[in-house]
Amino acid sequence: MRVFVTGATGFIGSSIVADLISAGHEVVGLSRSDAGTEVLVRAGATVLRGDVNDLDTLRNAAEAADGIIHTAFNHDASDLKQHSENDRKVIATLGAALAGTHRPLVIASGTGLVQSATGRPVTETDAHAKSAVFPRAATEEAADALIDQGENVMVMRLPQVHDMRRQGRIQWHIDIATKQGHVAYVGEGLNRVPAVHVSDAARLFRGALEKGEAGARYHAVAEEGVTLREIAEAIGERLRLPVGPITPEEAPEYYGWLAELAIMDLPASGALTQQRLDWVPTGPDLLTDLRDRTTT
Ligand SMILES: NC(=O)c1ccc[n+]([C@@H]2O[C@H](COP(=O)([O-])OP(=O)(O)OC[C@H]3O[C@@H](n4cnc5c(N)ncnc54)[C@H](OP(=O)(O)O)[C@@H]3O)[C@@H](O)[C@H]2O)c1
């Protein structure tokens, strides 16, 4: 299959590119920089040079592809709403280019956009938040619009994706602990973060592309919920810092602007996805990658 990958130079996208190529697919990867282009060429991909918001370029690439994996996203938190609305247009453009062809489009989203009020892990069939409340949900709404039109669109909701170099938002906890000189968790630290190794996530994107069901939501979840206490202990071990609880009242001083996020309980299940796509995660777990971090 000739697969067009946006975000091909990113953390997850670059793993997807490597996985697709090793499985015999031809990859056209979007890159907006010389450095990204070099990495993609070395990986064996064809490069489309451009910005994801250049919708004409995007349309042409989508029309020439047998399938698309869309992972590009600008994570600059200072203008999340604008970036999310841009993503809505990008997805509409990709979908329009594939309209009526049944060629698959797999779109990256996050399990954090589905929240459970009861503490039950959220599932693939739970509804996502609305963009009026969480701007990032524009991505899921754009997918809904295409699915409603009968297009072969799937959403891949990602939990915390990790390897030994990167652990996403957990980097914030590491930075704060380094600054504060100790690692904290709030109360008993029982709030949870779901996780997946980047290699397992990449393989699952390919599974969805090759045999996914039009309109499906998949959860790339290997671990339903790693507690903040376990995460804090792994960070403490790696950084050789003391670890201990703080009260909810102390959280804003320790965490700063991250305080609200640091106490959220976000368990997510990937059981349906594992069944439907015959996906068995095999990569190291989050705590192993945290303890074996290649950077401090
Ligand atoms: N990592 C996680 O744990 C996680 C969790 C939940 C959801 N997700 C979602 O998964 C997707 C991939 O995440 P990631 O961690 O791989 O992100 P990442 O490492 O930040 O990569 C983002 C990619 O998007 C590209 N990009 C951003 N703006 C662009 C633009 N204007 N034009 C062209 N390319 C552009 C980047 O290109 P450059 O290399 O040139 O910057 C990069 O290839 C995103 O939708 C993200 O929100 C990730």
CSV table of N, CA and C and ligand atoms in Angstrom, one decimal, residues 6-14 16 30-33 36 50-54 70-75 83 86-87 107-113 136 139 156-162 166-169 196 198 205, ligand 1:
chain,number,residue,atom,x,y,z
A,6,THR,N,1.2,11.9,7.8
A,6,THR,CA,1.5,13.3,8.3
A,6,THR,C,2.0,13.1,9.7
A,7,GLY,N,2.9,14.1,10.1
A,7,GLY,CA,3.5,13.9,11.4
A,7,GLY,C,4.6,12.9,11.3
A,8,ALA,N,5.1,12.6,10.1
A,8,ALA,CA,6.0,11.4,9.9
A,8,ALA,C,7.3,11.7,10.6
A,9,THR,N,7.6,12.9,10.9
A,9,THR,CA,8.9,13.2,11.6
A,9,THR,C,8.8,13.2,13.1
A,10,GLY,N,7.6,13.0,13.6
A,10,GLY,CA,7.3,13.2,15.1
A,10,GLY,C,7.6,11.9,15.8
A,11,PHE,N,7.4,11.9,17.1
A,11,PHE,CA,7.7,10.8,18.0
A,11,PHE,C,7.0,9.5,17.5
A,12,ILE,N,5.7,9.6,17.4
A,12,ILE,CA,4.9,8.4,17.0
A,12,ILE,C,5.0,8.2,15.5
A,13,GLY,N,4.9,9.3,14.7
A,13,GLY,CA,4.9,9.2,13.3
A,13,GLY,C,6.2,8.5,12.8
A,14,SER,N,7.3,8.8,13.4
A,14,SER,CA,8.6,8.2,12.9
A,14,SER,C,8.6,6.7,13.2
A,16,ILE,N,5.8,4.9,13.2
A,16,ILE,CA,4.8,4.4,12.3
A,16,ILE,C,5.5,4.2,10.9
A,30,LEU,N,5.2,13.4,5.3
A,30,LEU,CA,5.2,14.9,5.2
A,30,LEU,C,6.3,15.4,6.1
A,31,SER,N,7.1,16.4,5.6
A,31,SER,CA,8.1,17.0,6.4
A,31,SER,C,8.2,18.5,6.1
A,32,ARG,N,8.4,19.3,7.1
A,32,ARG,CA,8.5,20.7,6.9
A,32,ARG,C,9.9,21.2,7.2
A,33,SER,N,10.9,20.3,7.4
A,33,SER,CA,12.3,20.8,7.7
A,33,SER,C,13.3,20.0,7.0
A,36,GLY,N,14.0,16.9,9.3
A,36,GLY,CA,13.0,15.9,9.2
A,36,GLY,C,13.1,15.1,7.9
A,50,GLY,N,6.4,20.1,3.0
A,50,GLY,CA,5.3,21.1,3.1
A,50,GLY,C,4.7,21.2,4.5
A,51,ASP,N,3.8,22.2,4.7
A,51,ASP,CA,3.2,22.4,5.9
A,51,ASP,C,1.8,21.7,5.9
A,52,VAL,N,1.4,21.1,7.0
A,52,VAL,CA,0.2,20.4,7.0
A,52,VAL,C,-1.0,21.3,6.8
A,53,ASN,N,-0.9,22.6,7.0
A,53,ASN,CA,-2.0,23.5,6.8
A,53,ASN,C,-2.0,24.0,5.4
A,54,ASP,N,-1.1,23.6,4.5
A,54,ASP,CA,-1.2,23.9,3.1
A,54,ASP,C,-2.1,22.9,2.5
A,70,HIS,N,-2.8,10.0,9.9
A,70,HIS,CA,-2.7,11.5,10.2
A,70,HIS,C,-2.3,11.6,11.7
A,71,THR,N,-1.0,12.0,11.9
A,71,THR,CA,-0.5,12.2,13.3
A,71,THR,C,0.0,13.6,13.5
A,72,ALA,N,0.1,14.5,12.5
A,72,ALA,CA,0.6,15.8,12.6
A,72,ALA,C,-0.2,16.6,13.6
A,73,PHE,N,0.4,17.3,14.5
A,73,PHE,CA,-0.4,18.2,15.4
A,73,PHE,C,0.6,19.2,16.0
A,74,ASN,N,0.2,20.4,16.0
A,74,ASN,CA,1.1,21.4,16.7
A,74,ASN,C,0.7,21.5,18.2
A,75,HIS,N,1.6,21.1,19.1
A,75,HIS,CA,1.2,21.0,20.5
A,75,HIS,C,1.5,22.2,21.3
A,83,HIS,N,-4.9,25.6,16.9
A,83,HIS,CA,-4.3,24.4,16.3
A,83,HIS,C,-5.3,23.3,16.1
A,86,ASN,N,-7.4,24.2,13.2
A,86,ASN,CA,-6.7,23.9,12.0
A,86,ASN,C,-6.7,22.4,11.7
A,87,ASP,N,-6.6,21.6,12.7
A,87,ASP,CA,-6.7,20.1,12.5
A,87,ASP,C,-8.0,19.7,12.0
A,107,ILE,N,-6.8,8.4,12.1
A,107,ILE,CA,-6.5,9.7,12.7
A,107,ILE,C,-6.1,9.6,14.2
A,108,ALA,N,-5.0,10.2,14.5
A,108,ALA,CA,-4.5,10.1,16.0
A,108,ALA,C,-5.4,11.1,16.8
A,109,SER,N,-5.8,10.5,18.0
A,109,SER,CA,-6.5,11.3,19.0
A,109,SER,C,-6.0,10.9,20.3
A,110,GLY,N,-6.7,11.2,21.4
A,110,GLY,CA,-6.2,10.8,22.7
A,110,GLY,C,-7.3,10.2,23.6
A,111,THR,N,-6.9,9.3,24.5
A,111,THR,CA,-7.9,8.7,25.4
A,111,THR,C,-8.4,9.7,26.4
A,112,GLY,N,-7.5,10.8,26.6
A,112,GLY,CA,-7.9,11.8,27.6
A,112,GLY,C,-9.1,12.6,27.2
A,113,LEU,N,-9.5,12.5,25.9
A,113,LEU,CA,-10.7,13.2,25.4
A,113,LEU,C,-12.0,12.5,25.8
A,136,ARG,N,-9.3,20.4,21.9
A,136,ARG,CA,-8.7,19.3,21.1
A,136,ARG,C,-9.7,18.3,20.6
A,139,THR,N,-10.7,17.4,16.7
A,139,THR,CA,-10.1,16.3,15.9
A,139,THR,C,-11.2,15.2,15.8
A,156,MET,N,-7.7,6.6,16.2
A,156,MET,CA,-6.8,5.9,17.1
A,156,MET,C,-6.5,6.8,18.3
A,157,ARG,N,-7.2,6.4,19.4
A,157,ARG,CA,-7.0,7.2,20.7
A,157,ARG,C,-5.8,6.7,21.4
A,158,LEU,N,-4.9,7.6,21.7
A,158,LEU,CA,-3.6,7.2,22.3
A,158,LEU,C,-3.6,7.6,23.8
A,159,PRO,N,-3.0,6.7,24.6
A,159,PRO,CA,-2.8,7.1,26.0
A,159,PRO,C,-1.4,7.8,26.1
A,160,GLN,N,-0.7,7.7,27.2
A,160,GLN,CA,0.6,8.2,27.3
A,160,GLN,C,1.5,7.2,26.5
A,161,VAL,N,2.2,7.8,25.4
A,161,VAL,CA,3.0,6.9,24.6
A,161,VAL,C,4.5,7.1,25.1
A,162,HIS,N,5.2,6.0,25.1
A,162,HIS,CA,6.6,6.2,25.7
A,162,HIS,C,7.6,5.2,25.1
A,166,ARG,N,11.4,9.2,25.5
A,166,ARG,CA,10.2,10.2,25.7
A,166,ARG,C,9.1,9.6,26.4
A,167,GLN,N,8.5,10.3,27.3
A,167,GLN,CA,7.3,9.8,28.0
A,167,GLN,C,6.3,10.9,28.1
A,168,GLY,N,6.2,11.8,27.1
A,168,GLY,CA,5.2,12.8,27.0
A,168,GLY,C,5.0,13.6,28.2
A,169,ARG,N,3.8,13.7,28.7
A,169,ARG,CA,3.5,14.6,29.8
A,169,ARG,C,4.2,14.3,31.1
A,196,VAL,N,1.2,3.2,26.6
A,196,VAL,CA,1.5,2.2,25.6
A,196,VAL,C,3.0,2.5,25.1
A,198,VAL,N,5.7,3.0,22.3
A,198,VAL,CA,5.6,3.6,20.9
A,198,VAL,C,5.6,2.5,19.8
A,205,PHE,N,-1.4,1.2,14.6
A,205,PHE,CA,-1.8,2.1,13.5
A,205,PHE,C,-1.9,1.3,12.2
B,1,LIG,N1,2.8,11.3,22.5
B,1,LIG,C1,1.7,11.0,23.2
B,1,LIG,O1,1.8,10.4,24.3
B,1,LIG,C2,0.3,11.3,22.7
B,1,LIG,C3,-0.8,11.0,23.5
B,1,LIG,C4,-2.1,11.3,23.0
B,1,LIG,C5,-2.3,11.8,21.7
B,1,LIG,N2,-1.2,12.0,20.9
B,1,LIG,C6,-1.4,12.5,19.6
B,1,LIG,O2,-0.7,11.7,18.6
B,1,LIG,C7,-0.2,12.5,17.5
B,1,LIG,C8,1.3,12.4,17.4
B,1,LIG,O3,1.9,12.8,18.6
B,1,LIG,P1,3.5,12.9,18.8
B,1,LIG,O4,3.8,12.6,20.2
B,1,LIG,O5,4.2,12.0,17.8
B,1,LIG,O6,3.8,14.4,18.5
B,1,LIG,P2,5.1,15.1,18.0
B,1,LIG,O7,6.3,14.3,18.4
B,1,LIG,O8,5.0,16.5,18.6
B,1,LIG,O9,5.0,15.2,16.5
B,1,LIG,C9,4.1,16.1,15.8
B,1,LIG,C10,4.4,16.0,14.3
B,1,LIG,O10,3.5,16.9,13.7
B,1,LIG,C11,4.3,17.7,12.8
B,1,LIG,N3,3.7,19.0,12.6
B,1,LIG,C12,3.3,19.8,13.5
B,1,LIG,N4,2.9,21.0,12.9
B,1,LIG,C13,3.1,20.8,11.6
B,1,LIG,C14,2.8,21.6,10.5
B,1,LIG,N5,2.3,22.9,10.6
B,1,LIG,N6,3.2,21.1,9.3
B,1,LIG,C15,3.7,19.9,9.1
B,1,LIG,N7,4.0,19.1,10.1
B,1,LIG,C16,3.6,19.5,11.4
B,1,LIG,C17,5.7,17.7,13.4
B,1,LIG,O11,6.6,18.1,12.5
B,1,LIG,P3,8.1,18.6,13.0
B,1,LIG,O12,8.9,17.4,13.2
B,1,LIG,O13,8.6,19.4,11.8
B,1,LIG,O14,7.9,19.4,14.2
B,1,LIG,C18,5.8,16.3,13.9
B,1,LIG,O15,6.1,15.4,12.8
B,1,LIG,C19,-0.7,13.9,17.9
B,1,LIG,O16,-2.0,14.1,17.3
B,1,LIG,C20,-0.8,13.9,19.4
B,1,LIG,O17,-1.7,14.9,19.9
B,1,LIG,C21,0.1,11.8,21.4
